[in-house]
mmCIF file of C-alpha atoms in Angstrom:
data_model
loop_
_atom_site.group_PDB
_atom_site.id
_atom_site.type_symbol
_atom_site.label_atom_id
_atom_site.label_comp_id
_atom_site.label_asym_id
_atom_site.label_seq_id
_atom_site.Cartn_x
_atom_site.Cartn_y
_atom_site.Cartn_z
ATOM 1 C CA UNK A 135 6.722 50.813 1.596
ATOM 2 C CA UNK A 136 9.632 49.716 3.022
ATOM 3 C CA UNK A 137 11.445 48.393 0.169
ATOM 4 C CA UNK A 138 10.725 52.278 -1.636
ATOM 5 C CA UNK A 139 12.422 53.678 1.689
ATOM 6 C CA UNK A 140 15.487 51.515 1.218
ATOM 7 C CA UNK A 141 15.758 52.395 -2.350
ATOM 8 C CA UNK A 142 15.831 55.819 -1.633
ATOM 9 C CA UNK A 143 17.989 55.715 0.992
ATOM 10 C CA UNK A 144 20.392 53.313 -0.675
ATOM 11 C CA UNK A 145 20.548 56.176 -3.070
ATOM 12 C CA UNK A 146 23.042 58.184 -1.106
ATOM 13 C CA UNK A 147 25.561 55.542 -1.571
ATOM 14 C CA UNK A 148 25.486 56.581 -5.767
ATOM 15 C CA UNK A 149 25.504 60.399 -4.719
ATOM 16 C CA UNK A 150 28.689 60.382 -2.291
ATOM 17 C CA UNK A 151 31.366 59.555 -5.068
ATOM 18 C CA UNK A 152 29.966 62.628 -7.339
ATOM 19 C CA UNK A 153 29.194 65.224 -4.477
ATOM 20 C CA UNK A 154 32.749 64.331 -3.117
ATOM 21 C CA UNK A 155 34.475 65.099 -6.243
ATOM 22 C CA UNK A 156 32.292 68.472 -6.575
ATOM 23 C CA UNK A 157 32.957 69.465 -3.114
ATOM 24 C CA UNK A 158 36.274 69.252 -3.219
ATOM 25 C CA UNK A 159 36.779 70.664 -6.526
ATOM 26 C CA UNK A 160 33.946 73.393 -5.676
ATOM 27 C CA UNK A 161 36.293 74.085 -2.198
ATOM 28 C CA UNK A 162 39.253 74.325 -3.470
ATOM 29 C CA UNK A 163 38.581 77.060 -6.958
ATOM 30 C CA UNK A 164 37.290 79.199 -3.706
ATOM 31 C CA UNK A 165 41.335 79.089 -2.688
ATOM 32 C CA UNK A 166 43.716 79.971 -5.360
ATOM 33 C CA UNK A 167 46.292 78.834 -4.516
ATOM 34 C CA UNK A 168 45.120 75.012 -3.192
ATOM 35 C CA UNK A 169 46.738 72.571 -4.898
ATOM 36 C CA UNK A 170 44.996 69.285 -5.273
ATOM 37 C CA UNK A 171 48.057 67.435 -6.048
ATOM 38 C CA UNK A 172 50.099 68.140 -3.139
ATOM 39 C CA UNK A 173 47.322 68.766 -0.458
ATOM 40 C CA UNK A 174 45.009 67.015 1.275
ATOM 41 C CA UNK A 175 41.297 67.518 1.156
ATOM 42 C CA UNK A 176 41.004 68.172 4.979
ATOM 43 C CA UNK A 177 43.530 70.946 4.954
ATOM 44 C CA UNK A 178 40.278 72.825 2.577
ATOM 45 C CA UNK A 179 38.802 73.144 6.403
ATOM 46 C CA UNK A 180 42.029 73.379 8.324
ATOM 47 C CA UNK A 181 42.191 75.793 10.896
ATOM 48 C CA UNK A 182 42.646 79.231 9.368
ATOM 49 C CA UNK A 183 41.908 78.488 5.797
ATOM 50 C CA UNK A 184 39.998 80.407 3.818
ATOM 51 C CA UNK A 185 37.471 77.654 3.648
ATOM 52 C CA UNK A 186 37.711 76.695 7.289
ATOM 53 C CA UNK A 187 33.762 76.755 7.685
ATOM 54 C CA UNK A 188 32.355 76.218 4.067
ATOM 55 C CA UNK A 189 34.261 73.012 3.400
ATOM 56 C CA UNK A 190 32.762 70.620 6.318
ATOM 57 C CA UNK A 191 29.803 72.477 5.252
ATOM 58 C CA UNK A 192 29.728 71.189 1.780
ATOM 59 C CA UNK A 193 31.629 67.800 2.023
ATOM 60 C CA UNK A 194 32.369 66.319 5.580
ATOM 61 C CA UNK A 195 28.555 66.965 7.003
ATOM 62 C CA UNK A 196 26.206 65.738 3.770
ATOM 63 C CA UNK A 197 28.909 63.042 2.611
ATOM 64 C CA UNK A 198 28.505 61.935 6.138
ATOM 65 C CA UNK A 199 24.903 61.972 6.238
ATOM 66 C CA UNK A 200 24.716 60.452 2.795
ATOM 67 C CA UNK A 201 26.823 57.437 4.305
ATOM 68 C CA UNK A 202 24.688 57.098 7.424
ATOM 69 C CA UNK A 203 21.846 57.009 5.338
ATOM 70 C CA UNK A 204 23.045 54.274 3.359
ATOM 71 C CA UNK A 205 23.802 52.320 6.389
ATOM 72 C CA UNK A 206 20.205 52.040 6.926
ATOM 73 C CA UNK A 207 19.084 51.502 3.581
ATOM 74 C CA UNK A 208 21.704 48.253 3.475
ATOM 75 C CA UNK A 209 20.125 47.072 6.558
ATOM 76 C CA UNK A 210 16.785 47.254 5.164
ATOM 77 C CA UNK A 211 17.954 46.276 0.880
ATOM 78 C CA UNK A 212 19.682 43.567 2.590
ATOM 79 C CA UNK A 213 18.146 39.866 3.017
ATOM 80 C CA UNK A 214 17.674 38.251 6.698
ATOM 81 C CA UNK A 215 21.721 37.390 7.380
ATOM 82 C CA UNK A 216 23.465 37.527 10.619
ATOM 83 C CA UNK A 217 26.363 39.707 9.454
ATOM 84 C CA UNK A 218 23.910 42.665 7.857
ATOM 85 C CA UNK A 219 23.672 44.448 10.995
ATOM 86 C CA UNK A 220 27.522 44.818 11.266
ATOM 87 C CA UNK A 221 28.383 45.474 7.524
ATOM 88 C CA UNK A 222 25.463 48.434 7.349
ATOM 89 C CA UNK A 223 26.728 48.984 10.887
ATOM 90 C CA UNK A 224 30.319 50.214 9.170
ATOM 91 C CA UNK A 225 28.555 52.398 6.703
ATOM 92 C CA UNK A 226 26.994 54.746 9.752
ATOM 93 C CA UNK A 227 30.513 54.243 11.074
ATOM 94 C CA UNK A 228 32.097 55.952 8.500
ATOM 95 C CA UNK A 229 29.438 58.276 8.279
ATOM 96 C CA UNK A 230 30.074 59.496 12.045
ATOM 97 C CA UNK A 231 33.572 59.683 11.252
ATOM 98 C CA UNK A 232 33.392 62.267 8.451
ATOM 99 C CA UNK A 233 31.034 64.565 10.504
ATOM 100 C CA UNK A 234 33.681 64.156 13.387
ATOM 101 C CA UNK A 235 36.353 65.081 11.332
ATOM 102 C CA UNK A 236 34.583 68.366 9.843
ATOM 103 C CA UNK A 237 33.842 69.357 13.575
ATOM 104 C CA UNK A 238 37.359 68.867 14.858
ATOM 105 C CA UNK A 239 39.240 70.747 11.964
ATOM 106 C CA UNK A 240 43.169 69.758 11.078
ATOM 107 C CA UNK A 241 46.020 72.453 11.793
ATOM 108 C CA UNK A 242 47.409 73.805 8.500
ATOM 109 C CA UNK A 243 49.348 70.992 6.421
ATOM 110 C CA UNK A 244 47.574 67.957 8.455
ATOM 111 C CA UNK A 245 50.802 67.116 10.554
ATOM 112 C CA UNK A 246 50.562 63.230 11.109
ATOM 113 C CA UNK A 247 52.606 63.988 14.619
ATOM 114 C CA UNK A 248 52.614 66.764 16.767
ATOM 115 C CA UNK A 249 50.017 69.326 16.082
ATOM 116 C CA UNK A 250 46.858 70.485 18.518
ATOM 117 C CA UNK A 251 44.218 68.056 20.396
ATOM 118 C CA UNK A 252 41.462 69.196 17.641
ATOM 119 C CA UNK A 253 43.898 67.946 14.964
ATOM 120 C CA UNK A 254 44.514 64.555 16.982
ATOM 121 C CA UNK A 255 40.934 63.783 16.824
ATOM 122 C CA UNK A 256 40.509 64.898 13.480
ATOM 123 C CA UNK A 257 43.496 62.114 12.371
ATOM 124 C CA UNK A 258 41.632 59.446 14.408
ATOM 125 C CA UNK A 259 38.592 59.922 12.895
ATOM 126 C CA UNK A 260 40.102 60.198 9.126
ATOM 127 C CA UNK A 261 41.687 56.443 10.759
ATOM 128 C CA UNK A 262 38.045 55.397 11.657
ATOM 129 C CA UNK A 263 36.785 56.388 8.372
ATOM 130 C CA UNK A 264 38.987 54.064 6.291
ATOM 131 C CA UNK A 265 39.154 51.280 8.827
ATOM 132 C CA UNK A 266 35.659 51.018 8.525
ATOM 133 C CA UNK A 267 35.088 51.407 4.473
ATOM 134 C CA UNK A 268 37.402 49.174 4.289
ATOM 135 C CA UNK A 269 36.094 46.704 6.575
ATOM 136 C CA UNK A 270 32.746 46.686 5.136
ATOM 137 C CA UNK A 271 34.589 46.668 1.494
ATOM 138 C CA UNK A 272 36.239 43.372 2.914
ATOM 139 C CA UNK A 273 33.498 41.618 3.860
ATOM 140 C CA UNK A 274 31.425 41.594 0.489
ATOM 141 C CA UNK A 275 35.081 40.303 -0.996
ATOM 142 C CA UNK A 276 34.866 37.404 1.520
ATOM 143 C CA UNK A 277 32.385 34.371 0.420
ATOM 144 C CA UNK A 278 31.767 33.357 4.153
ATOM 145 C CA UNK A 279 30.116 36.336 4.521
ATOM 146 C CA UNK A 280 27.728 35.680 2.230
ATOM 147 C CA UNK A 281 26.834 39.034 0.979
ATOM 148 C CA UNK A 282 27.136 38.379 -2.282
ATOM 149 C CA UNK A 283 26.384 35.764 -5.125
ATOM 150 C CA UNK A 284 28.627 37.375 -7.811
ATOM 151 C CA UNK A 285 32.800 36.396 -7.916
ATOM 152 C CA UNK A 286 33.123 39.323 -10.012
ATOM 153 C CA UNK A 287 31.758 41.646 -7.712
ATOM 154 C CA UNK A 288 33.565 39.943 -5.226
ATOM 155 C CA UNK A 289 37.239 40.437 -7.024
ATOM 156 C CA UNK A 290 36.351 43.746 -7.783
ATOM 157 C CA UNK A 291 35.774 44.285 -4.041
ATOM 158 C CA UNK A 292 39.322 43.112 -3.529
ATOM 159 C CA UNK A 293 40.982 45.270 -5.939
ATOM 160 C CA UNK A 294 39.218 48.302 -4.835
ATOM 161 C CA UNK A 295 40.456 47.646 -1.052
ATOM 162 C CA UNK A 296 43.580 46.592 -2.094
ATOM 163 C CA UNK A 297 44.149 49.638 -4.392
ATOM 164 C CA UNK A 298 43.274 52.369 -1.516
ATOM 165 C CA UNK A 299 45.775 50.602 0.921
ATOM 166 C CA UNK A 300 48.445 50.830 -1.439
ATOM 167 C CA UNK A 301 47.746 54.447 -2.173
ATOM 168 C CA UNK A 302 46.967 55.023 1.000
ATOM 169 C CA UNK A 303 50.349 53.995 1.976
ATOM 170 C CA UNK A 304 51.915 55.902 -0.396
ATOM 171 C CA UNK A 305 50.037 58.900 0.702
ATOM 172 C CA UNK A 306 51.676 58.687 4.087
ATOM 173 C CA UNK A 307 55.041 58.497 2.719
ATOM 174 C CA UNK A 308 53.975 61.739 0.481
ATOM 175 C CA UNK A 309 53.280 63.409 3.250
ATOM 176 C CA UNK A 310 56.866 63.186 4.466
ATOM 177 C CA UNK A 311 58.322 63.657 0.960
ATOM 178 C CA UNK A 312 55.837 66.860 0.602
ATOM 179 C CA UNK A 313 54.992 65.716 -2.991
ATOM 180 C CA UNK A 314 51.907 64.399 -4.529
ATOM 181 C CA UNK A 315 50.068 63.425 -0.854
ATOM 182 C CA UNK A 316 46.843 64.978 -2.468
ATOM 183 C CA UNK A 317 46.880 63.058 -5.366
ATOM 184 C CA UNK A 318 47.080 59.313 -3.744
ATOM 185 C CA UNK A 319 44.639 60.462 -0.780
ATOM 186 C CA UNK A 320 42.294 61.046 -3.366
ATOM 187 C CA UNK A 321 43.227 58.235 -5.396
ATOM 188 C CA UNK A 322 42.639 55.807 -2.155
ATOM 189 C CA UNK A 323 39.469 57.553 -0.874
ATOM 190 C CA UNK A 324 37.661 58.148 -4.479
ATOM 191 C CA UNK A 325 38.498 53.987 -5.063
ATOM 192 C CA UNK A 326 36.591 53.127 -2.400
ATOM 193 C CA UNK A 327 33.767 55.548 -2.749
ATOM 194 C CA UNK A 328 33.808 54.444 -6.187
ATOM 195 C CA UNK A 329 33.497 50.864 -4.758
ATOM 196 C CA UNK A 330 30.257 52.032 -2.892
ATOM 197 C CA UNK A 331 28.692 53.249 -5.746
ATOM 198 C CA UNK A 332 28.951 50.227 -8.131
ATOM 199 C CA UNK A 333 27.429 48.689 -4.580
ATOM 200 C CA UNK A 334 24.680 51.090 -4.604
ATOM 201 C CA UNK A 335 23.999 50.643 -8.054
ATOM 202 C CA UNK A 336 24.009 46.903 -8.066
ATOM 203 C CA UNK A 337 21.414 46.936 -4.697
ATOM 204 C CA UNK A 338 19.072 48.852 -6.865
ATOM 205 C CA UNK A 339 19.120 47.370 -9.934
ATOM 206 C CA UNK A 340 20.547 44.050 -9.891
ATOM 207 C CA UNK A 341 19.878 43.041 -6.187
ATOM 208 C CA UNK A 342 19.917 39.140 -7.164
ATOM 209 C CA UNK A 343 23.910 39.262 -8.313
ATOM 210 C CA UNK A 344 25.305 41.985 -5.874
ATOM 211 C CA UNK A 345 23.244 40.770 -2.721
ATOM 212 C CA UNK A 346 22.007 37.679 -1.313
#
């Protein structure tokens, strides 16, 4: 019984990377003129935009719950090791982070300085929800950690991580430029939601390469 509830719920991680790319997509045709290129997917619920209330409705709540519920399937998928409680630990993380960030909403154009409280909490919990993706995407990369039998899964881990920094970087210095920001936001968030769902997959159906 326990190993069908960990299945299931291991399942979310394969439906975040698909409902995130239909949200978004799904948000912004409600707003004409959005442009996925140059904006960022939180300014689809920024304060005052047409979407304000539908778009943590659609992406930041379920994606959330999705990632929380994976947290809990890990736990359970995963063998008896000392470091599963803090790697399914960083899934819930993340989880809490995007629900946090569709209850405190960004001003318009996401300012990275300045801007109101609410948008100060939103850009520290968009910082939670990398730091801890990307935590949990670095320890399956690391062989002390022991998470994994498979050095293929393990480079692939790297690249992914590796990947979203470097867009993620670049991102930042869009957002000064005002060109492309959407773009490499999605580019560095869709790699490592990407990376969860080859994880997902691999927990489900090929649990003795992907896990230990």
């Amino acid at each position: 019984m326990q190993n069908i509830v960990a299945s299931l719920l291991v399942v979310c991680g394969i439906v975040v990377f698909p409902w995130l790319v239909f949200g978004v997509y799904y948000a912004g045709s409600l707003t004409p003129e959005f442009n996925h290129i140059s904006q960022l997917m939180s300014e689809l619920g920024a304060k005052g935009s047409r979407t304000e209330n539908l778009s943590p409705m659609i992406n930041n709540y379920p994606i959330g719950c999705f990632f929380i519920g994976f947290g809990f399937g890990a736990y359970l998928k995963l063998p008896k090791k000392k470091h599963k409680a803090l790697v399914s630990t960083l899934f819930i993380i993340h989880g809490l982070g995007s629900i946090f960030a569709g209850v405190f909403s960004c001003d318009i154009g996401c300012p990275l300085v300045g801007g109101s409280i609410e948008q100060s909490f939103h850009s520290l919990s968009g910082l939670v929800m990398f730091s801890s993706l990307g935590m949990a995407c670095l320890m399956w990369s690391i062989p002390r950690y022991n998470l994994t039998e498979s050095k293929v899964f393990r480079l692939f881990s790297i690249i992914c991580l590796v990947s979203a920094m470097v867009f993620l970087l670049i991102t930042t210095v869009s957002l000064f430029l005002g060109e492309y920001a959407g773009l490499f936001e999605r580019l560095s968030y869709g790699i490592l939601c990407a990376w969860l769902l080859v994880l997902a997959l691999g927990m489900i159906h090929r649990k003795n390469v992907i896990t230990r």
